[in-house]
Coordinates of C-alpha atoms in Angstrom, one line a residue:
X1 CA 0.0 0.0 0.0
X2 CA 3.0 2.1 1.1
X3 CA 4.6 1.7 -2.2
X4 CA 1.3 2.4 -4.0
X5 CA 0.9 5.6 -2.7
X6 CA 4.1 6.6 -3.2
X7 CA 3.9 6.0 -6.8
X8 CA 0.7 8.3 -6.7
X9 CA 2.8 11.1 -5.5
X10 CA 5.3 10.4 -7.6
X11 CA 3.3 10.2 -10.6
X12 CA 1.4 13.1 -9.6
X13 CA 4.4 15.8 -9.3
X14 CA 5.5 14.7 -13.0
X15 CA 1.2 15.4 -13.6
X16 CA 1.4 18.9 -12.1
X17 CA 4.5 19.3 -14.3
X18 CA 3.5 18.8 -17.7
X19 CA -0.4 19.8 -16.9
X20 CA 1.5 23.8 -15.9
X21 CA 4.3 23.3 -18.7
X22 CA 2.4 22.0 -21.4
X23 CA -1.9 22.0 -21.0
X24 CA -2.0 25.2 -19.4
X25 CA -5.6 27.3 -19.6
X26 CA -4.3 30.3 -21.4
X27 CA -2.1 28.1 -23.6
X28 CA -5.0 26.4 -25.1
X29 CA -7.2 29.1 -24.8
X30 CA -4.3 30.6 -27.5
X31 CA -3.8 27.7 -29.3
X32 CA -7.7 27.3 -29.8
X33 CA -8.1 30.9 -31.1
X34 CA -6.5 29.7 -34.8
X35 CA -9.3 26.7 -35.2
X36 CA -9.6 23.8 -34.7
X37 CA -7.3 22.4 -37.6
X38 CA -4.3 24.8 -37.2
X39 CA -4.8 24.5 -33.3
X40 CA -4.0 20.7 -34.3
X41 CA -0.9 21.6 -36.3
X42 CA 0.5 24.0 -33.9
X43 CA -0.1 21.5 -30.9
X44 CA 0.9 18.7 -32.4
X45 CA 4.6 20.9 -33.7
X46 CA 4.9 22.2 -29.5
X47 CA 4.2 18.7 -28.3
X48 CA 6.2 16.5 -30.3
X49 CA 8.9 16.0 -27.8
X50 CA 6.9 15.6 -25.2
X51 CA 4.5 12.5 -27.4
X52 CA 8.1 10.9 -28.0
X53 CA 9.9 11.4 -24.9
X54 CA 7.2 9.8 -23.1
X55 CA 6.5 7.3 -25.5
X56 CA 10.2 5.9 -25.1
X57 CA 9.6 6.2 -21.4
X58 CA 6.4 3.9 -21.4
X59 CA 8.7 0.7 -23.6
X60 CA 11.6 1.3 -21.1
X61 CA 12.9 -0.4 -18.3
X62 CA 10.8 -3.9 -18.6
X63 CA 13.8 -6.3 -18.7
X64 CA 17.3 -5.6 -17.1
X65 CA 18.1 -9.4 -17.5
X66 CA 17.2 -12.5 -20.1
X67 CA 17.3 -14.7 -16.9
X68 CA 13.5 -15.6 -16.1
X69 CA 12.9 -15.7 -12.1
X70 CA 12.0 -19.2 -11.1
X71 CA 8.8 -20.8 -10.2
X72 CA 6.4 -18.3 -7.9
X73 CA 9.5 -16.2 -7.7
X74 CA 8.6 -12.3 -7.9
X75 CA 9.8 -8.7 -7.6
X76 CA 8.1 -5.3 -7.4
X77 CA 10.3 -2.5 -9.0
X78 CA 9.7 1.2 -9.4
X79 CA 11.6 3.1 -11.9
X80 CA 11.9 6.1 -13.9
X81 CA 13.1 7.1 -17.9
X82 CA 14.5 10.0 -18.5
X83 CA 14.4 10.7 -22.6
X84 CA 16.9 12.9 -24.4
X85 CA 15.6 15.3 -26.7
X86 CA 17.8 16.0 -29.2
X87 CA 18.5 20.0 -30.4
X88 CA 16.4 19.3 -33.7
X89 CA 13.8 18.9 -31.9
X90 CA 13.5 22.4 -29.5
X91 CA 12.2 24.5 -31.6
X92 CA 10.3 24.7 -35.0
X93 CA 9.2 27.3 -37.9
X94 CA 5.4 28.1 -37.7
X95 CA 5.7 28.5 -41.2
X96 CA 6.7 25.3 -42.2
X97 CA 3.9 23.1 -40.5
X98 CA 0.8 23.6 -43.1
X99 CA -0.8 26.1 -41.6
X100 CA -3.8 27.8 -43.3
X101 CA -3.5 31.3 -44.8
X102 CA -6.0 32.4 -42.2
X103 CA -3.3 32.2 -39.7
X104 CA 0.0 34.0 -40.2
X105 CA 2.8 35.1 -37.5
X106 CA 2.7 39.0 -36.5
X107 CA 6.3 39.4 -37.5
X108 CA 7.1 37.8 -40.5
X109 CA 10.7 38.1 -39.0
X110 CA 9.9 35.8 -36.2
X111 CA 8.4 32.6 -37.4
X112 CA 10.7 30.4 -35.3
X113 CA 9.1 29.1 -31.7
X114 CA 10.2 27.0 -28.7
X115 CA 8.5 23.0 -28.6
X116 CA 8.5 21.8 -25.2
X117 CA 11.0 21.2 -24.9
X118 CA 12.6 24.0 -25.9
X119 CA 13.8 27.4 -24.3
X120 CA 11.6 30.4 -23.2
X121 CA 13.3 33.4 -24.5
X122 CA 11.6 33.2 -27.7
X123 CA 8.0 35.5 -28.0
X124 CA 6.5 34.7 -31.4
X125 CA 3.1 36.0 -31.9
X126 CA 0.5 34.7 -34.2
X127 CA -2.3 36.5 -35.9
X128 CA -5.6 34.9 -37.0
X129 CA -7.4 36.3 -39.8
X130 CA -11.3 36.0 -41.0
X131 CA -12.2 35.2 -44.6
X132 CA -11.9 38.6 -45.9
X133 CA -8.5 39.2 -44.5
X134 CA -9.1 41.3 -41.8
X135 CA -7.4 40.3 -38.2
X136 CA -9.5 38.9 -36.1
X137 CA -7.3 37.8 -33.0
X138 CA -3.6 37.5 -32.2
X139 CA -2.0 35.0 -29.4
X140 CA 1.4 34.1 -28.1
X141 CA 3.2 30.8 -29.1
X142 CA 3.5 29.3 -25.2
X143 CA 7.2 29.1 -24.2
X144 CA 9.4 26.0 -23.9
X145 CA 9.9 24.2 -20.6
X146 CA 13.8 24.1 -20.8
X147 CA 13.3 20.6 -19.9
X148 CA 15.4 17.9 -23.0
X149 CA 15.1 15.2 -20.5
X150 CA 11.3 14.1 -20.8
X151 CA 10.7 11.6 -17.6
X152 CA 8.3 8.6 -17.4
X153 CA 7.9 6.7 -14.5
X154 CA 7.2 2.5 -14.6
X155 CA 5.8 0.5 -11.5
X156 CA 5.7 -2.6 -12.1
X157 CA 5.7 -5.9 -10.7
X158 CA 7.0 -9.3 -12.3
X159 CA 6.4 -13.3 -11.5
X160 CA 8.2 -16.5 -12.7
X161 CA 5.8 -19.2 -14.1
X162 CA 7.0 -22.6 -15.5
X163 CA 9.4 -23.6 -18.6
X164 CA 11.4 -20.0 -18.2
X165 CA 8.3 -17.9 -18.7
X166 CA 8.2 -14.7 -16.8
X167 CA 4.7 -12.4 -16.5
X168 CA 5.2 -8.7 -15.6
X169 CA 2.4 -6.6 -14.8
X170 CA 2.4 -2.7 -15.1
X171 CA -1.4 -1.3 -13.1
X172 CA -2.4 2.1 -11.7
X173 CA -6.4 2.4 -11.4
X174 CA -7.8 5.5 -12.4
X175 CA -6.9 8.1 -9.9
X176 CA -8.3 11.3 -9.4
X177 CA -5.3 13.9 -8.3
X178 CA -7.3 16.9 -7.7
X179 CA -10.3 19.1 -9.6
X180 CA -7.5 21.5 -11.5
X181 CA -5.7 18.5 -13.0
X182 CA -7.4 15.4 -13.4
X183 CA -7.2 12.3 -13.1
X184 CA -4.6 9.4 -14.2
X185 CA -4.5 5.9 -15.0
X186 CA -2.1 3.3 -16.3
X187 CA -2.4 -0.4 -17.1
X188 CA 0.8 -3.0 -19.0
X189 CA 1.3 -6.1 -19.4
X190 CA 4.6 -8.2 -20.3
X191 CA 5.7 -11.8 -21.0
X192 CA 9.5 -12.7 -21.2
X193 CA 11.0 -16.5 -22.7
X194 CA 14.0 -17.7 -21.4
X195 CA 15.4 -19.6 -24.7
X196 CA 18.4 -22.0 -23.3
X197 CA 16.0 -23.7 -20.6
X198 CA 13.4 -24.7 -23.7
X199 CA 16.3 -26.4 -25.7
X200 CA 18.1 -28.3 -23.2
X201 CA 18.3 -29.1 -19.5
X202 CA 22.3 -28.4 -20.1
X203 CA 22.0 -25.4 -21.9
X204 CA 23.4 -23.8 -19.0
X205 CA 26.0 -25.6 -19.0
X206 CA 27.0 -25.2 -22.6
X207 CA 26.5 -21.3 -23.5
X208 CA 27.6 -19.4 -20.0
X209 CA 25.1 -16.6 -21.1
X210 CA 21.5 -16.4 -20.7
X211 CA 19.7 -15.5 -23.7
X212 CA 15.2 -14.5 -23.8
X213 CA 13.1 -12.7 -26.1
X214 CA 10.7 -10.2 -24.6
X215 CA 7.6 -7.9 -25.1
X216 CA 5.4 -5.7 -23.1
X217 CA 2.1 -3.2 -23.6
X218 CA 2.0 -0.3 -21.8
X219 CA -0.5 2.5 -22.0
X220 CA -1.5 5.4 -19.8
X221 CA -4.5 7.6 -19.5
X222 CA -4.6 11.1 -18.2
X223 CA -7.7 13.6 -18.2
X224 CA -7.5 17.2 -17.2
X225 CA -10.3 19.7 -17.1
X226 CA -10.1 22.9 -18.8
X227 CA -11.5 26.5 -18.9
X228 CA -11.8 28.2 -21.8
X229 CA -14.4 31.2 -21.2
X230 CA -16.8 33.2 -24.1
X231 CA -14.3 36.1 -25.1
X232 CA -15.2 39.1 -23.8
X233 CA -18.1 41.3 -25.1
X234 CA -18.3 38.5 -28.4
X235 CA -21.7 37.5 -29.9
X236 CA -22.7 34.0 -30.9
X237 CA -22.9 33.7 -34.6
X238 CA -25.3 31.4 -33.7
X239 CA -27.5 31.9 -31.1
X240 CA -29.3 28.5 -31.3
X241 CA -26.2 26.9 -30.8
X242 CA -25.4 24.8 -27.6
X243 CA -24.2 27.7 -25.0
X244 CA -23.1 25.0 -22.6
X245 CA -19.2 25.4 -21.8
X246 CA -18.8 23.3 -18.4
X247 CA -17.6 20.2 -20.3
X248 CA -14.0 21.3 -21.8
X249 CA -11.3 18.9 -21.1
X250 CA -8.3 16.9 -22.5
X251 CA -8.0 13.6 -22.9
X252 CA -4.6 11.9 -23.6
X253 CA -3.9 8.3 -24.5
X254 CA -0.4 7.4 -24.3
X255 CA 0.1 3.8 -25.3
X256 CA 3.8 1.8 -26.4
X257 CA 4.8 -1.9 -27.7
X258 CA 7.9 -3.1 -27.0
X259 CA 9.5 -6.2 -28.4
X260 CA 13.7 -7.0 -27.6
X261 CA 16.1 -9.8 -27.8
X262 CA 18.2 -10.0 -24.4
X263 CA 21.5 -11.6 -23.2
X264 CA 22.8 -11.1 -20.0
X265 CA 25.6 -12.9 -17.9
X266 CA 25.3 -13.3 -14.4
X267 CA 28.0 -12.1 -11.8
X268 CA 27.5 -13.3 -8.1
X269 CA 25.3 -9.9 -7.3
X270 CA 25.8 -8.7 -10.6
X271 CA 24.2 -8.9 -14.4
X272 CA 25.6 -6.6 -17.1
X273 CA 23.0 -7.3 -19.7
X274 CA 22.4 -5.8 -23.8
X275 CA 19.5 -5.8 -25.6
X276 CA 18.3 -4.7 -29.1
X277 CA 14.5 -4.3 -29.6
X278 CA 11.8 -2.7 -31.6
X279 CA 9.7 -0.4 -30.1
X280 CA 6.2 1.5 -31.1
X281 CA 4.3 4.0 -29.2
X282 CA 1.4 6.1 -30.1
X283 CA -0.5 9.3 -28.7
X284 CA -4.3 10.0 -28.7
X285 CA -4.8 13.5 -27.4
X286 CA -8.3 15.5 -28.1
X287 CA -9.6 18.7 -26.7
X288 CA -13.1 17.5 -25.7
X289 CA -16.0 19.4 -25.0
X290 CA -17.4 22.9 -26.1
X291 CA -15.3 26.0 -27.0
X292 CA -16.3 29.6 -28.1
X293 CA -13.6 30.5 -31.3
X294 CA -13.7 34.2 -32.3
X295 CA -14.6 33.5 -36.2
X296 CA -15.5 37.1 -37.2
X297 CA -16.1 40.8 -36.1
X298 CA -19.2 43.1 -37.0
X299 CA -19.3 45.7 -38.8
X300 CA -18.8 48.1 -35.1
X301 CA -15.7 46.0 -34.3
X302 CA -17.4 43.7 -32.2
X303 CA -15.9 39.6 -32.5
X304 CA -18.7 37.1 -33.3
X305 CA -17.9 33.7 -32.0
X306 CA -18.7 29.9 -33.4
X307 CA -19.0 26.9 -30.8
X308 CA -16.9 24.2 -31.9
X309 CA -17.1 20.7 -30.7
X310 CA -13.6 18.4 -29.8
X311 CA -12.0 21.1 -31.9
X312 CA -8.3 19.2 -31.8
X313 CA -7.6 15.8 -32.1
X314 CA -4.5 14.2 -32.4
X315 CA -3.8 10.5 -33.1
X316 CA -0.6 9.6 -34.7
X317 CA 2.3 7.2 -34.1
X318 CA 5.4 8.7 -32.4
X319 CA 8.2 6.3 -32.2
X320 CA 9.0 3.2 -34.6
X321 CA 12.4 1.8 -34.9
X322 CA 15.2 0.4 -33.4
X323 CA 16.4 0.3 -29.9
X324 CA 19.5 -0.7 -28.5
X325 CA 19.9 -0.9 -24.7
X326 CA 23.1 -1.6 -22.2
X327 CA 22.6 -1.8 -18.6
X328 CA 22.7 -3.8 -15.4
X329 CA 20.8 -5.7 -11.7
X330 CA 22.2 -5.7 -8.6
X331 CA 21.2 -8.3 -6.7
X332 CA 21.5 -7.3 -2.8
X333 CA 19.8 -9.7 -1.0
X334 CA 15.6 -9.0 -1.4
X335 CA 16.8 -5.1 -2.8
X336 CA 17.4 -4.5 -6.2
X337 CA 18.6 -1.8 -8.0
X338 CA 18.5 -1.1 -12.0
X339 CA 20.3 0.5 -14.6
X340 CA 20.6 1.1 -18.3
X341 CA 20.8 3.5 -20.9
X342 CA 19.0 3.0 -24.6
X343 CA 20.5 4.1 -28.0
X344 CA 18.0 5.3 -30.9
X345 CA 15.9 8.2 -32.0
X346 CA 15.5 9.5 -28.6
X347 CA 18.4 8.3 -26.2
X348 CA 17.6 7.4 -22.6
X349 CA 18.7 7.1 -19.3
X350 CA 16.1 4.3 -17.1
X351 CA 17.0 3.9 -13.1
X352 CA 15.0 2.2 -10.4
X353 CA 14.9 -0.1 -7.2
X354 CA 13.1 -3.2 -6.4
X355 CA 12.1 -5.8 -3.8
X356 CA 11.8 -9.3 -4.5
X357 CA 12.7 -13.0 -3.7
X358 CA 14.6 -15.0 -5.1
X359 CA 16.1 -15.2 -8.8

C-alpha cells in the first residue's frame, strides 16, 4: 500500500509538471483561437517532444536481465526514464507546418518558436485572420519548458511461471489527483522467454550466457479539465447553438509496444545485460468538450464567435524503430537496484529499485 501511494505522488508531481508546462488554460485558450485544424498543427509541432519522450519512457525499463525468475518467484520495481531530446527537436518554424492562410505570425521576422522542450526566451506571436483578410485575433506561441530530458515513471511488478516464462504486470487504477488537474490511469502487461532452458536441460552448462526474447504493452491515461471562457463582449454567430461550456477537457492516450532480444551474464550480485528491440508508441490527445472561437467581427468592431465541438484531435504514431539498450541488476539480498541507458531516436537514461525474492 505504502509503495502504491508513493507512486501516486510520484506520478502526480510529474502530472502537475506537464499539466502547468504543457496544458495550461491560457495556452489552449491561445492555441484554440487559430481553429480547430491549425490548433492541431501548432499543438501537435509544441508537443512532439513531449509524445516521444514519453512514448520511449512507457517501452523502457521492462527487462534488465534475459534470466526468467524461477517458479512463484517475484519482484516489485519502481523506476523512472528520462528521454533525451535532441537540439532538432526544440524549436520549429510556424511557417513550415501547413498552416492555413488564415493564420500568419505577426512578424514575418519571427516565425521560429520554442517546442516543449525548448527554451523560453523566444515571444513569437500569431495572428488569426477571417475570410476577408481582416485580423480577427492574435495570441502568443507558449514558451518551452527548458526541460530535453522528458521523464516517465514505470511501477511494475514481475512473477516467474513454469518452462522459463516470466509475466510482468504494469497497473495504476484510475486516480483522481485533484479538480484542477485530473485524473490518471495506467495499465501494462509483459511476457518474457528464457530460450536455453526450452532447448536443453544443459544449456546452461554449454552457452555461459542467458539469452530471452521479450515484449510488453503499456498504455497510460490522463484527463484534465479545462476553462476556456466566451471572449469578452463577443456575440454568438449562432444563437441556437449549444451555449453549454462546463464540459472542456483533455483527454490523452499514451500507449507503447515493446518487443527486444536479451542476453545477459550473471555475476555473483551482478548482471551486465544488452538488448536490441523494436519499439512502437502512439498518442491519442483530443480537446473534448465545447469552446467559443472568435470566427469574425461586426461591422462596429465587435468579434462574433462559433462553438466548436472536440475542436483538436490528435492520433498519430510517435516512435518506430530500433532500440539498442546496455545496462545492469544488482542483486543485494531482497533489494534491487536497476540500470541502463537505450540508444535510438530519442536516447535514454532508465533507473529504479526493487524488492523481490529469489532469482
Amino acid at each position: 500500500m505504502r509503495k502504491n501511494q508513493f507512486f501516486k505522488i510520484f506520478i502526480a508531481i510529474l502530472i502537475i509538471f506537464i499539466s502547468d508546462s504543457a496544458f495550461s488554460q491560457s495556452d489552449v485558450s491561445g492555441l484554440i483561437k487559430s481553429g480547430p485544424a491549425d490548433a492541431a498543427k501548432l499543438a501537435q509541432a509544441y508537443l512532439k517532444p513531449l509524445f516521444k519522450g514519453f512514448g520511449v519512457g512507457l517501452n523502457s525499463g521492462w527487462n534488465n536481465s534475459a534470466h526468467s525468475k524461477n517458479l512463484m518467484r517475484f519482484d516489485l520495481r519502481i523506476g523512472l526514464t528520462g528521454a533525451v531530446v535532441p537540439p532538432m527537436d526544440e524549436t520549429f518554424d510556424v511557417t513550415k507546418i501547413g498552416l492555413s492562410n488564415n493564420v500568419r505570425p505577426t512578424n514575418l521576422t519571427q516565425t521560429l518558436t520554442p517546442t516543449f522542450a525548448g527554451g523560453n526566451t523566444l515571444n513569437t506571436q500569431l495572428t488569426v485572420y477571417d475570410g476577408a483578410n481582416q485580423p480577427i485575433e492574435s495570441f502568443t506561441m507558449p514558451k518551452g519548458t527548458g526541460l530535453n530530458m522528458i521523464p516517465a515513471p514505470q511501477l511494475q511488478g514481475s512473477i516467474g511461471l513454469s518452462q522459463g516464462i516470466e509475466l510482468s504486470v504494469r497497473a495504476m487504477p484510475k486516480t483522481n489527483i485533484g479538480s484542477t488537474i485530473g485524473s490518471i490511469g495506467m495499465y501494462g502487461a509483459g511476457l518474457k522467454v528464457e530460450l536455453l532452458p526450452l532447448i536443453s536441460g544443459m544449456a546452461d552448462k554449454i552457452f555461459p550466457v542467458d539469452i530471452a526474447i521479450a515484449a510488453g504493452y503499456t498504455q497510460f491515461n490522463f484527463e484534465v479539465p479545462l476553462d476556456v471562457p466566451v471572449p469578452s463582449g463577443s456575440l454568438s454567430a449562432a444563437p441556437s447553438q449549444v451555449q453549454d461550456f462546463s464540459n472542456q477537457r483533455i483527454e490523452a492516450k499514451f500507449s507503447g509496444i515493446n518487443t527486444e532480444a536479451i542476453i545477459s551474464k550473471r555475476f555473483l550480485v551482478f548482471t551486465p545485460f544488452l538488448s536490441l528491440g523494436y519499439n512502437t508508441a502512439k498518442t491519442d490527445v483530443g480537446v473534448k468538450g465545447n469552446y467559443p472561437i472568435v470566427t469574425g467581427v461586426t461591422p462596429l468592431g465587435q468579434k462574433i464567435y462559433t462553438n466548436y465541438t472536440n475542436p483538436v484531435n490528435i492520433n498519430q504514431t510517435d516512435i518506430n524503430g530500433l532500440r539498442t539498450t546496455i545496462g545492469f541488476q544488482l542483486n543485494l539480498a531482497f533489494f534491487r537496484i536497476y540500470g541502463s541507458y537505450s540508444m535510438a531516436e530519442y536516447n535514454s537514461f532508465n533507473g529504479g529499485i526493487g524488492f523481490g525474492l529469489g532469482k
